[in-house]
Amino acid sequence: MSRSLKVYIVGLVAVCALALAATSLAIPIGEAIRLQVFDDPQVDVLAGLIFWTAVTLLASALPVEMPRGSIISTSIARWSS
């Protein structure tokens, strides 16, 4: 890996970490951002957890075949012949 690519990757990660920290401090977490699908906040949290778990499982079950034949997914990457 070239030196300029390493510097670029380190800079990109640093900028992303700063952006994450800034937005985490600027956006309060509370009732204002809750979607309020259900009357009970605990049910909303549980429904959100179930939804995102299902989305993650679905995404990991659907690998993508790249143009040169490699198969990429969130759980495994392999070369198909």
mmCIF file as gemmi writes it, N, C-alpha and C atoms, coordinates in Angstrom:
data_model
loop_
_atom_site.group_PDB
_atom_site.id
_atom_site.type_symbol
_atom_site.label_atom_id
_atom_site.label_alt_id
_atom_site.label_comp_id
_atom_site.label_asym_id
_atom_site.label_entity_id
_atom_site.label_seq_id
_atom_site.pdbx_PDB_ins_code
_atom_site.Cartn_x
_atom_site.Cartn_y
_atom_site.Cartn_z
_atom_site.occupancy
_atom_site.B_iso_or_equiv
_atom_site.pdbx_formal_charge
_atom_site.auth_seq_id
_atom_site.auth_asym_id
_atom_site.pdbx_PDB_model_num
ATOM 1 N N . MET Axp A 1 ? 0.853 -1.165 0 1 0 ? 1 A 1
ATOM 2 C CA . MET Axp A 1 ? 0 0 0 1 0 ? 1 A 1
ATOM 3 C C . MET Axp A 1 ? 0.902 1.232 0 1 0 ? 1 A 1
ATOM 4 N N . SER Axp A 2 ? 0.593 2.158 -0.87 1 0 ? 2 A 1
ATOM 5 C CA . SER Axp A 2 ? 1.431 3.358 -0.969 1 0 ? 2 A 1
ATOM 6 C C . SER Axp A 2 ? 1.213 4.285 0.226 1 0 ? 2 A 1
ATOM 7 N N . ARG Axp A 3 ? 2.201 5.135 0.457 1 0 ? 3 A 1
ATOM 8 C CA . ARG Axp A 3 ? 2.137 6.07 1.59 1 0 ? 3 A 1
ATOM 9 C C . ARG Axp A 3 ? 0.968 7.046 1.436 1 0 ? 3 A 1
ATOM 10 N N . SER Axp A 4 ? 0.737 7.516 0.226 1 0 ? 4 A 1
ATOM 11 C CA . SER Axp A 4 ? -0.353 8.478 0.025 1 0 ? 4 A 1
ATOM 12 C C . SER Axp A 4 ? -1.724 7.833 0.296 1 0 ? 4 A 1
ATOM 13 N N . LEU Axp A 5 ? -1.876 6.553 -0.041 1 0 ? 5 A 1
ATOM 14 C CA . LEU Axp A 5 ? -3.132 5.865 0.248 1 0 ? 5 A 1
ATOM 15 C C . LEU Axp A 5 ? -3.317 5.693 1.751 1 0 ? 5 A 1
ATOM 16 N N . LYS Axp A 6 ? -2.244 5.358 2.464 1 0 ? 6 A 1
ATOM 17 C CA . LYS Axp A 6 ? -2.329 5.237 3.921 1 0 ? 6 A 1
ATOM 18 C C . LYS Axp A 6 ? -2.729 6.559 4.563 1 0 ? 6 A 1
ATOM 19 N N . VAL Axp A 7 ? -2.122 7.656 4.112 1 0 ? 7 A 1
ATOM 20 C CA . VAL Axp A 7 ? -2.447 8.983 4.652 1 0 ? 7 A 1
ATOM 21 C C . VAL Axp A 7 ? -3.907 9.32 4.358 1 0 ? 7 A 1
ATOM 22 N N . TYR Axp A 8 ? -4.365 8.997 3.151 1 0 ? 8 A 1
ATOM 23 C CA . TYR Axp A 8 ? -5.757 9.253 2.786 1 0 ? 8 A 1
ATOM 24 C C . TYR Axp A 8 ? -6.722 8.472 3.675 1 0 ? 8 A 1
ATOM 25 N N . ILE Axp A 9 ? -6.446 7.202 3.902 1 0 ? 9 A 1
ATOM 26 C CA . ILE Axp A 9 ? -7.322 6.371 4.727 1 0 ? 9 A 1
ATOM 27 C C . ILE Axp A 9 ? -7.354 6.872 6.166 1 0 ? 9 A 1
ATOM 28 N N . VAL Axp A 10 ? -6.189 7.21 6.715 1 0 ? 10 A 1
ATOM 29 C CA . VAL Axp A 10 ? -6.134 7.736 8.087 1 0 ? 10 A 1
ATOM 30 C C . VAL Axp A 10 ? -6.91 9.045 8.18 1 0 ? 10 A 1
ATOM 31 N N . GLY Axp A 11 ? -6.76 9.921 7.192 1 0 ? 11 A 1
ATOM 32 C CA . GLY Axp A 11 ? -7.489 11.186 7.187 1 0 ? 11 A 1
ATOM 33 C C . GLY Axp A 11 ? -8.987 10.983 7.078 1 0 ? 11 A 1
ATOM 34 N N . LEU Axp A 12 ? -9.394 10.062 6.232 1 0 ? 12 A 1
ATOM 35 C CA . LEU Axp A 12 ? -10.824 9.771 6.064 1 0 ? 12 A 1
ATOM 36 C C . LEU Axp A 12 ? -11.438 9.232 7.35 1 0 ? 12 A 1
ATOM 37 N N . VAL Axp A 13 ? -10.735 8.32 8.004 1 0 ? 13 A 1
ATOM 38 C CA . VAL Axp A 13 ? -11.237 7.767 9.265 1 0 ? 13 A 1
ATOM 39 C C . VAL Axp A 13 ? -11.308 8.856 10.333 1 0 ? 13 A 1
ATOM 40 N N . ALA Axp A 14 ? -10.311 9.73 10.383 1 0 ? 14 A 1
ATOM 41 C CA . ALA Axp A 14 ? -10.307 10.808 11.37 1 0 ? 14 A 1
ATOM 42 C C . ALA Axp A 14 ? -11.47 11.774 11.141 1 0 ? 14 A 1
ATOM 43 N N . VAL Axp A 15 ? -11.716 12.146 9.892 1 0 ? 15 A 1
ATOM 44 C CA . VAL Axp A 15 ? -12.825 13.06 9.584 1 0 ? 15 A 1
ATOM 45 C C . VAL Axp A 15 ? -14.168 12.415 9.929 1 0 ? 15 A 1
ATOM 46 N N . CYS Axp A 16 ? -14.313 11.143 9.62 1 0 ? 16 A 1
ATOM 47 C CA . CYS Axp A 16 ? -15.566 10.439 9.944 1 0 ? 16 A 1
ATOM 48 C C . CYS Axp A 16 ? -15.772 10.336 11.451 1 0 ? 16 A 1
ATOM 49 N N . ALA Axp A 17 ? -14.7 10.074 12.194 1 0 ? 17 A 1
ATOM 50 C CA . ALA Axp A 17 ? -14.812 9.998 13.652 1 0 ? 17 A 1
ATOM 51 C C . ALA Axp A 17 ? -15.21 11.353 14.23 1 0 ? 17 A 1
ATOM 52 N N . LEU Axp A 18 ? -14.636 12.426 13.712 1 0 ? 18 A 1
ATOM 53 C CA . LEU Axp A 18 ? -15.006 13.771 14.182 1 0 ? 18 A 1
ATOM 54 C C . LEU Axp A 18 ? -16.463 14.093 13.836 1 0 ? 18 A 1
ATOM 55 N N . ALA Axp A 19 ? -16.9 13.715 12.643 1 0 ? 19 A 1
ATOM 56 C CA . ALA Axp A 19 ? -18.294 13.96 12.246 1 0 ? 19 A 1
ATOM 57 C C . ALA Axp A 19 ? -19.254 13.173 13.132 1 0 ? 19 A 1
ATOM 58 N N . LEU Axp A 20 ? -18.906 11.935 13.449 1 0 ? 20 A 1
ATOM 59 C CA . LEU Axp A 20 ? -19.746 11.128 14.335 1 0 ? 20 A 1
ATOM 60 C C . LEU Axp A 20 ? -19.82 11.74 15.727 1 0 ? 20 A 1
ATOM 61 N N . ALA Axp A 21 ? -18.675 12.177 16.249 1 0 ? 21 A 1
ATOM 62 C CA . ALA Axp A 21 ? -18.659 12.805 17.576 1 0 ? 21 A 1
ATOM 63 C C . ALA Axp A 21 ? -19.477 14.095 17.583 1 0 ? 21 A 1
ATOM 64 N N . ALA Axp A 22 ? -19.343 14.902 16.539 1 0 ? 22 A 1
ATOM 65 C CA . ALA Axp A 22 ? -20.079 16.171 16.478 1 0 ? 22 A 1
ATOM 66 C C . ALA Axp A 22 ? -21.579 15.942 16.411 1 0 ? 22 A 1
ATOM 67 N N . THR Axp A 23 ? -22.014 15.012 15.576 1 0 ? 23 A 1
ATOM 68 C CA . THR Axp A 23 ? -23.452 14.766 15.485 1 0 ? 23 A 1
ATOM 69 C C . THR Axp A 23 ? -23.994 14.097 16.74 1 0 ? 23 A 1
ATOM 70 N N . SER Axp A 24 ? -23.169 13.28 17.389 1 0 ? 24 A 1
ATOM 71 C CA . SER Axp A 24 ? -23.613 12.644 18.634 1 0 ? 24 A 1
ATOM 72 C C . SER Axp A 24 ? -23.831 13.676 19.73 1 0 ? 24 A 1
ATOM 73 N N . LEU Axp A 25 ? -23.033 14.712 19.734 1 0 ? 25 A 1
ATOM 74 C CA . LEU Axp A 25 ? -23.188 15.76 20.743 1 0 ? 25 A 1
ATOM 75 C C . LEU Axp A 25 ? -24.272 16.767 20.359 1 0 ? 25 A 1
ATOM 76 N N . ALA Axp A 26 ? -24.486 16.981 19.068 1 0 ? 26 A 1
ATOM 77 C CA . ALA Axp A 26 ? -25.421 18.011 18.62 1 0 ? 26 A 1
ATOM 78 C C . ALA Axp A 26 ? -26.867 17.535 18.612 1 0 ? 26 A 1
ATOM 79 N N . ILE Axp A 27 ? -27.095 16.248 18.391 1 0 ? 27 A 1
ATOM 80 C CA . ILE Axp A 27 ? -28.465 15.735 18.286 1 0 ? 27 A 1
ATOM 81 C C . ILE Axp A 27 ? -28.83 15.024 19.582 1 0 ? 27 A 1
ATOM 82 N N . PRO Axp A 28 ? -29.761 15.574 20.345 1 0 ? 28 A 1
ATOM 83 C CA . PRO Axp A 28 ? -30.143 14.927 21.598 1 0 ? 28 A 1
ATOM 84 C C . PRO Axp A 28 ? -30.962 13.666 21.352 1 0 ? 28 A 1
ATOM 85 N N . ILE Axp A 29 ? -30.748 12.696 22.195 1 0 ? 29 A 1
ATOM 86 C CA . ILE Axp A 29 ? -31.517 11.458 22.099 1 0 ? 29 A 1
ATOM 87 C C . ILE Axp A 29 ? -32.623 11.524 23.14 1 0 ? 29 A 1
ATOM 88 N N . GLY Axp A 30 ? -33.827 11.335 22.717 1 0 ? 30 A 1
ATOM 89 C CA . GLY Axp A 30 ? -34.944 11.398 23.657 1 0 ? 30 A 1
ATOM 90 C C . GLY Axp A 30 ? -36.257 11.171 22.947 1 0 ? 30 A 1
ATOM 91 N N . GLU Axp A 31 ? -37.308 11.611 23.551 1 0 ? 31 A 1
ATOM 92 C CA . GLU Axp A 31 ? -38.648 11.405 23.027 1 0 ? 31 A 1
ATOM 93 C C . GLU Axp A 31 ? -38.881 12.166 21.722 1 0 ? 31 A 1
ATOM 94 N N . ALA Axp A 32 ? -38.116 13.22 21.461 1 0 ? 32 A 1
ATOM 95 C CA . ALA Axp A 32 ? -38.355 14.045 20.28 1 0 ? 32 A 1
ATOM 96 C C . ALA Axp A 32 ? -38.076 13.297 18.988 1 0 ? 32 A 1
ATOM 97 N N . ILE Axp A 33 ? -37.139 12.346 19.002 1 0 ? 33 A 1
ATOM 98 C CA . ILE Axp A 33 ? -36.796 11.656 17.765 1 0 ? 33 A 1
ATOM 99 C C . ILE Axp A 33 ? -37.432 10.278 17.664 1 0 ? 33 A 1
ATOM 100 N N . ARG Axp A 34 ? -38.205 9.885 18.64 1 0 ? 34 A 1
ATOM 101 C CA . ARG Axp A 34 ? -38.875 8.587 18.604 1 0 ? 34 A 1
ATOM 102 C C . ARG Axp A 34 ? -40.017 8.648 17.605 1 0 ? 34 A 1
ATOM 103 N N . LEU Axp A 35 ? -40.172 7.602 16.798 1 0 ? 35 A 1
ATOM 104 C CA . LEU Axp A 35 ? -41.214 7.584 15.776 1 0 ? 35 A 1
ATOM 105 C C . LEU Axp A 35 ? -42.62 7.477 16.347 1 0 ? 35 A 1
ATOM 106 N N . GLN Axp A 36 ? -42.736 6.979 17.545 1 0 ? 36 A 1
ATOM 107 C CA . GLN Axp A 36 ? -44.019 6.854 18.241 1 0 ? 36 A 1
ATOM 108 C C . GLN Axp A 36 ? -45.026 6.049 17.43 1 0 ? 36 A 1
ATOM 109 N N . VAL Axp A 37 ? -44.594 4.88 16.989 1 0 ? 37 A 1
ATOM 110 C CA . VAL Axp A 37 ? -45.485 3.973 16.269 1 0 ? 37 A 1
ATOM 111 C C . VAL Axp A 37 ? -46.467 3.337 17.244 1 0 ? 37 A 1
ATOM 112 N N . PHE Axp A 38 ? -45.959 2.982 18.411 1 0 ? 38 A 1
ATOM 113 C CA . PHE Axp A 38 ? -46.793 2.39 19.462 1 0 ? 38 A 1
ATOM 114 C C . PHE Axp A 38 ? -46.911 3.385 20.61 1 0 ? 38 A 1
ATOM 115 N N . ASP Axp A 39 ? -47.88 3.167 21.482 1 0 ? 39 A 1
ATOM 116 C CA . ASP Axp A 39 ? -48.088 4.078 22.611 1 0 ? 39 A 1
ATOM 117 C C . ASP Axp A 39 ? -46.976 3.959 23.653 1 0 ? 39 A 1
ATOM 118 N N . ASP Axp A 40 ? -46.457 2.772 23.831 1 0 ? 40 A 1
ATOM 119 C CA . ASP Axp A 40 ? -45.442 2.519 24.847 1 0 ? 40 A 1
ATOM 120 C C . ASP Axp A 40 ? -44.037 2.678 24.251 1 0 ? 40 A 1
ATOM 121 N N . PRO Axp A 41 ? -43.17 3.515 24.834 1 0 ? 41 A 1
ATOM 122 C CA . PRO Axp A 41 ? -41.812 3.695 24.31 1 0 ? 41 A 1
ATOM 123 C C . PRO Axp A 41 ? -40.994 2.404 24.324 1 0 ? 41 A 1
ATOM 124 N N . GLN Axp A 42 ? -41.222 1.545 25.302 1 0 ? 42 A 1
ATOM 125 C CA . GLN Axp A 42 ? -40.468 0.29 25.358 1 0 ? 42 A 1
ATOM 126 C C . GLN Axp A 42 ? -40.847 -0.635 24.201 1 0 ? 42 A 1
ATOM 127 N N . VAL Axp A 43 ? -42.095 -0.609 23.794 1 0 ? 43 A 1
ATOM 128 C CA . VAL Axp A 43 ? -42.526 -1.413 22.652 1 0 ? 43 A 1
ATOM 129 C C . VAL Axp A 43 ? -41.9 -0.861 21.368 1 0 ? 43 A 1
ATOM 130 N N . ASP Axp A 44 ? -41.792 0.47 21.266 1 0 ? 44 A 1
ATOM 131 C CA . ASP Axp A 44 ? -41.131 1.081 20.116 1 0 ? 44 A 1
ATOM 132 C C . ASP Axp A 44 ? -39.678 0.631 20.014 1 0 ? 44 A 1
ATOM 133 N N . VAL Axp A 45 ? -38.981 0.614 21.132 1 0 ? 45 A 1
ATOM 134 C CA . VAL Axp A 45 ? -37.584 0.193 21.135 1 0 ? 45 A 1
ATOM 135 C C . VAL Axp A 45 ? -37.466 -1.274 20.735 1 0 ? 45 A 1
ATOM 136 N N . LEU Axp A 46 ? -38.312 -2.103 21.286 1 0 ? 46 A 1
ATOM 137 C CA . LEU Axp A 46 ? -38.29 -3.528 20.955 1 0 ? 46 A 1
ATOM 138 C C . LEU Axp A 46 ? -38.63 -3.757 19.476 1 0 ? 46 A 1
ATOM 139 N N . ALA Axp A 47 ? -39.618 -3.04 18.959 1 0 ? 47 A 1
ATOM 140 C CA . ALA Axp A 47 ? -39.984 -3.166 17.546 1 0 ? 47 A 1
ATOM 141 C C . ALA Axp A 47 ? -38.841 -2.715 16.648 1 0 ? 47 A 1
ATOM 142 N N . GLY Axp A 48 ? -38.154 -1.645 17.026 1 0 ? 48 A 1
ATOM 143 C CA . GLY Axp A 48 ? -37.011 -1.177 16.252 1 0 ? 48 A 1
ATOM 144 C C . GLY Axp A 48 ? -35.876 -2.183 16.258 1 0 ? 48 A 1
ATOM 145 N N . LEU Axp A 49 ? -35.63 -2.785 17.405 1 0 ? 49 A 1
ATOM 146 C CA . LEU Axp A 49 ? -34.591 -3.802 17.516 1 0 ? 49 A 1
ATOM 147 C C . LEU Axp A 49 ? -34.913 -5.018 16.651 1 0 ? 49 A 1
ATOM 148 N N . ILE Axp A 50 ? -36.142 -5.45 16.677 1 0 ? 50 A 1
ATOM 149 C CA . ILE Axp A 50 ? -36.559 -6.584 15.851 1 0 ? 50 A 1
ATOM 150 C C . ILE Axp A 50 ? -36.459 -6.232 14.366 1 0 ? 50 A 1
ATOM 151 N N . PHE Axp A 51 ? -36.889 -5.038 13.993 1 0 ? 51 A 1
ATOM 152 C CA . PHE Axp A 51 ? -36.831 -4.614 12.594 1 0 ? 51 A 1
ATOM 153 C C . PHE Axp A 51 ? -35.398 -4.6 12.076 1 0 ? 51 A 1
ATOM 154 N N . TRP Axp A 52 ? -34.47 -3.95 12.802 1 0 ? 52 A 1
ATOM 155 C CA . TRP Axp A 52 ? -33.098 -3.841 12.317 1 0 ? 52 A 1
ATOM 156 C C . TRP Axp A 52 ? -32.374 -5.177 12.359 1 0 ? 52 A 1
ATOM 157 N N . THR Axp A 53 ? -32.733 -6.061 13.271 1 0 ? 53 A 1
ATOM 158 C CA . THR Axp A 53 ? -32.161 -7.41 13.277 1 0 ? 53 A 1
ATOM 159 C C . THR Axp A 53 ? -32.613 -8.166 12.034 1 0 ? 53 A 1
ATOM 160 N N . ALA Axp A 54 ? -33.883 -8.049 11.673 1 0 ? 54 A 1
ATOM 161 C CA . ALA Axp A 54 ? -34.396 -8.707 10.473 1 0 ? 54 A 1
ATOM 162 C C . ALA Axp A 54 ? -33.741 -8.142 9.209 1 0 ? 54 A 1
ATOM 163 N N . VAL Axp A 55 ? -33.569 -6.838 9.14 1 0 ? 55 A 1
ATOM 164 C CA . VAL Axp A 55 ? -32.911 -6.222 7.979 1 0 ? 55 A 1
ATOM 165 C C . VAL Axp A 55 ? -31.473 -6.723 7.849 1 0 ? 55 A 1
ATOM 166 N N . THR Axp A 56 ? -30.761 -6.819 8.965 1 0 ? 56 A 1
ATOM 167 C CA . THR Axp A 56 ? -29.378 -7.296 8.944 1 0 ? 56 A 1
ATOM 168 C C . THR Axp A 56 ? -29.301 -8.746 8.496 1 0 ? 56 A 1
ATOM 169 N N . LEU Axp A 57 ? -30.176 -9.586 9.016 1 0 ? 57 A 1
ATOM 170 C CA . LEU Axp A 57 ? -30.186 -10.993 8.605 1 0 ? 57 A 1
ATOM 171 C C . LEU Axp A 57 ? -30.531 -11.142 7.13 1 0 ? 57 A 1
ATOM 172 N N . LEU Axp A 58 ? -31.469 -10.358 6.647 1 0 ? 58 A 1
ATOM 173 C CA . LEU Axp A 58 ? -31.831 -10.403 5.239 1 0 ? 58 A 1
ATOM 174 C C . LEU Axp A 58 ? -30.668 -9.949 4.361 1 0 ? 58 A 1
ATOM 175 N N . ALA Axp A 59 ? -30.002 -8.869 4.743 1 0 ? 59 A 1
ATOM 176 C CA . ALA Axp A 59 ? -28.875 -8.361 3.959 1 0 ? 59 A 1
ATOM 177 C C . ALA Axp A 59 ? -27.721 -9.349 3.925 1 0 ? 59 A 1
ATOM 178 N N . SER Axp A 60 ? -27.479 -10.043 5.029 1 0 ? 60 A 1
ATOM 179 C CA . SER Axp A 60 ? -26.38 -11.008 5.042 1 0 ? 60 A 1
ATOM 180 C C . SER Axp A 60 ? -26.725 -12.269 4.265 1 0 ? 60 A 1
ATOM 181 N N . ALA Axp A 61 ? -27.998 -12.516 4.023 1 0 ? 61 A 1
ATOM 182 C CA . ALA Axp A 61 ? -28.411 -13.695 3.271 1 0 ? 61 A 1
ATOM 183 C C . ALA Axp A 61 ? -28.425 -13.447 1.768 1 0 ? 61 A 1
ATOM 184 N N . LEU Axp A 62 ? -28.239 -12.216 1.339 1 0 ? 62 A 1
ATOM 185 C CA . LEU Axp A 62 ? -28.301 -11.88 -0.082 1 0 ? 62 A 1
ATOM 186 C C . LEU Axp A 62 ? -26.946 -11.377 -0.574 1 0 ? 62 A 1
ATOM 187 N N . PRO Axp A 63 ? -26.026 -12.294 -0.931 1 0 ? 63 A 1
ATOM 188 C CA . PRO Axp A 63 ? -24.724 -11.853 -1.435 1 0 ? 63 A 1
ATOM 189 C C . PRO Axp A 63 ? -24.846 -11.235 -2.826 1 0 ? 63 A 1
ATOM 190 N N . VAL Axp A 64 ? -23.844 -10.447 -3.191 1 0 ? 64 A 1
ATOM 191 C CA . VAL Axp A 64 ? -23.817 -9.778 -4.479 1 0 ? 64 A 1
ATOM 192 C C . VAL Axp A 64 ? -22.671 -10.349 -5.303 1 0 ? 64 A 1
ATOM 193 N N . GLU Axp A 65 ? -22.938 -10.734 -6.559 1 0 ? 65 A 1
ATOM 194 C CA . GLU Axp A 65 ? -21.875 -11.222 -7.426 1 0 ? 65 A 1
ATOM 195 C C . GLU Axp A 65 ? -21.299 -10.043 -8.198 1 0 ? 65 A 1
ATOM 196 N N . MET Axp A 66 ? -19.991 -9.862 -8.077 1 0 ? 66 A 1
ATOM 197 C CA . MET Axp A 66 ? -19.301 -8.768 -8.734 1 0 ? 66 A 1
ATOM 198 C C . MET Axp A 66 ? -19.006 -9.15 -10.187 1 0 ? 66 A 1
ATOM 199 N N . PRO Axp A 67 ? -18.705 -8.166 -11.042 1 0 ? 67 A 1
ATOM 200 C CA . PRO Axp A 67 ? -18.515 -8.438 -12.467 1 0 ? 67 A 1
ATOM 201 C C . PRO Axp A 67 ? -17.445 -9.491 -12.788 1 0 ? 67 A 1
ATOM 202 N N . ARG Axp A 68 ? -16.377 -9.586 -12.027 1 0 ? 68 A 1
ATOM 203 C CA . ARG Axp A 68 ? -15.32 -10.543 -12.335 1 0 ? 68 A 1
ATOM 204 C C . ARG Axp A 68 ? -15.512 -11.884 -11.637 1 0 ? 68 A 1
ATOM 205 N N . GLY Axp A 69 ? -16.641 -12.093 -11.005 1 0 ? 69 A 1
ATOM 206 C CA . GLY Axp A 69 ? -16.971 -13.399 -10.467 1 0 ? 69 A 1
ATOM 207 C C . GLY Axp A 69 ? -16.878 -13.559 -8.966 1 0 ? 69 A 1
ATOM 208 N N . SER Axp A 70 ? -16.316 -12.596 -8.248 1 0 ? 70 A 1
ATOM 209 C CA . SER Axp A 70 ? -16.259 -12.757 -6.797 1 0 ? 70 A 1
ATOM 210 C C . SER Axp A 70 ? -17.633 -12.492 -6.2 1 0 ? 70 A 1
ATOM 211 N N . ILE Axp A 71 ? -17.922 -13.192 -5.122 1 0 ? 71 A 1
ATOM 212 C CA . ILE Axp A 71 ? -19.21 -13.045 -4.445 1 0 ? 71 A 1
ATOM 213 C C . ILE Axp A 71 ? -18.956 -12.351 -3.111 1 0 ? 71 A 1
ATOM 214 N N . ILE Axp A 72 ? -19.631 -11.247 -2.892 1 0 ? 72 A 1
ATOM 215 C CA . ILE Axp A 72 ? -19.421 -10.418 -1.707 1 0 ? 72 A 1
ATOM 216 C C . ILE Axp A 72 ? -20.697 -10.399 -0.873 1 0 ? 72 A 1
ATOM 217 N N . SER Axp A 73 ? -20.531 -10.612 0.429 1 0 ? 73 A 1
ATOM 218 C CA . SER Axp A 73 ? -21.654 -10.463 1.358 1 0 ? 73 A 1
ATOM 219 C C . SER Axp A 73 ? -21.101 -9.951 2.682 1 0 ? 73 A 1
ATOM 220 N N . THR Axp A 74 ? -21.984 -9.679 3.612 1 0 ? 74 A 1
ATOM 221 C CA . THR Axp A 74 ? -21.521 -9.182 4.903 1 0 ? 74 A 1
ATOM 222 C C . THR Axp A 74 ? -20.938 -10.279 5.765 1 0 ? 74 A 1
ATOM 223 N N . SER Axp A 75 ? -21.195 -11.529 5.419 1 0 ? 75 A 1
ATOM 224 C CA . SER Axp A 75 ? -20.722 -12.619 6.256 1 0 ? 75 A 1
ATOM 225 C C . SER Axp A 75 ? -19.527 -13.36 5.661 1 0 ? 75 A 1
ATOM 226 N N . ILE Axp A 76 ? -19.366 -13.352 4.342 1 0 ? 76 A 1
ATOM 227 C CA . ILE Axp A 76 ? -18.276 -14.116 3.715 1 0 ? 76 A 1
ATOM 228 C C . ILE Axp A 76 ? -17.969 -13.514 2.349 1 0 ? 76 A 1
ATOM 229 N N . ALA Axp A 77 ? -16.714 -13.599 1.964 1 0 ? 77 A 1
ATOM 230 C CA . ALA Axp A 77 ? -16.308 -13.215 0.612 1 0 ? 77 A 1
ATOM 231 C C . ALA Axp A 77 ? -15.523 -14.388 0.031 1 0 ? 77 A 1
ATOM 232 N N . ARG Axp A 78 ? -15.915 -14.839 -1.139 1 0 ? 78 A 1
ATOM 233 C CA . ARG Axp A 78 ? -15.218 -15.963 -1.751 1 0 ? 78 A 1
ATOM 234 C C . ARG Axp A 78 ? -15.124 -15.752 -3.248 1 0 ? 78 A 1
ATOM 235 N N . TRP Axp A 79 ? -14.231 -16.483 -3.874 1 0 ? 79 A 1
ATOM 236 C CA . TRP Axp A 79 ? -14.044 -16.406 -5.318 1 0 ? 79 A 1
ATOM 237 C C . TRP Axp A 79 ? -14.757 -17.578 -5.966 1 0 ? 79 A 1
ATOM 238 N N . SER Axp A 80 ? -15.643 -17.304 -6.888 1 0 ? 80 A 1
ATOM 239 C CA . SER Axp A 80 ? -16.328 -18.405 -7.571 1 0 ? 80 A 1
ATOM 240 C C . SER Axp A 80 ? -15.636 -18.657 -8.895 1 0 ? 80 A 1
ATOM 241 N N . SER Axp A 81 ? -15.586 -19.902 -9.302 1 0 ? 81 A 1
ATOM 242 C CA . SER Axp A 81 ? -14.91 -20.238 -10.556 1 0 ? 81 A 1
ATOM 243 C C . SER Axp A 81 ? -15.872 -20.474 -11.691 1 0 ? 81 A 1
